[in-house]
Amino acid sequence: YINNLIMSNIITFPFGTVSMHDNYMVAVMNEGVTVNPEINSVLEELAVNHFQDKKFVYITHRV
């Protein structure tokens, strides 16, 4: 578990920050952001590229 915290990749976008871990990803959306199809496509592409065929958990934290 601790290695997941250390080995995360943090990516900053205009809509918020996404941290990628071995088995999960966390998206922290900026205040007032509405997830639209364009943002959803970015998040989906990150997940597909990072996890490929692995099962994972997606967490969104809205501020």
Coordinates of C-alpha atoms in Angstrom, one line a residue, residues 14-16 28-36 39 61-63:
P14 CA -6.9 22.7 -16.5
F15 CA -9.9 20.8 -15.0
G16 CA -8.1 19.2 -12.0
V28 CA -9.6 15.7 -8.0
M29 CA -11.7 18.2 -10.0
N30 CA -11.3 21.9 -9.5
E31 CA -14.1 23.8 -7.9
G32 CA -17.0 24.5 -10.3
V33 CA -15.8 22.0 -13.0
T34 CA -18.5 19.9 -14.7
V35 CA -17.3 16.7 -16.2
N36 CA -18.3 16.9 -19.9
I39 CA -13.0 15.7 -19.9
H61 CA -13.1 13.9 -5.5
R62 CA -15.1 16.9 -6.3
V63 CA -14.1 20.1 -4.4

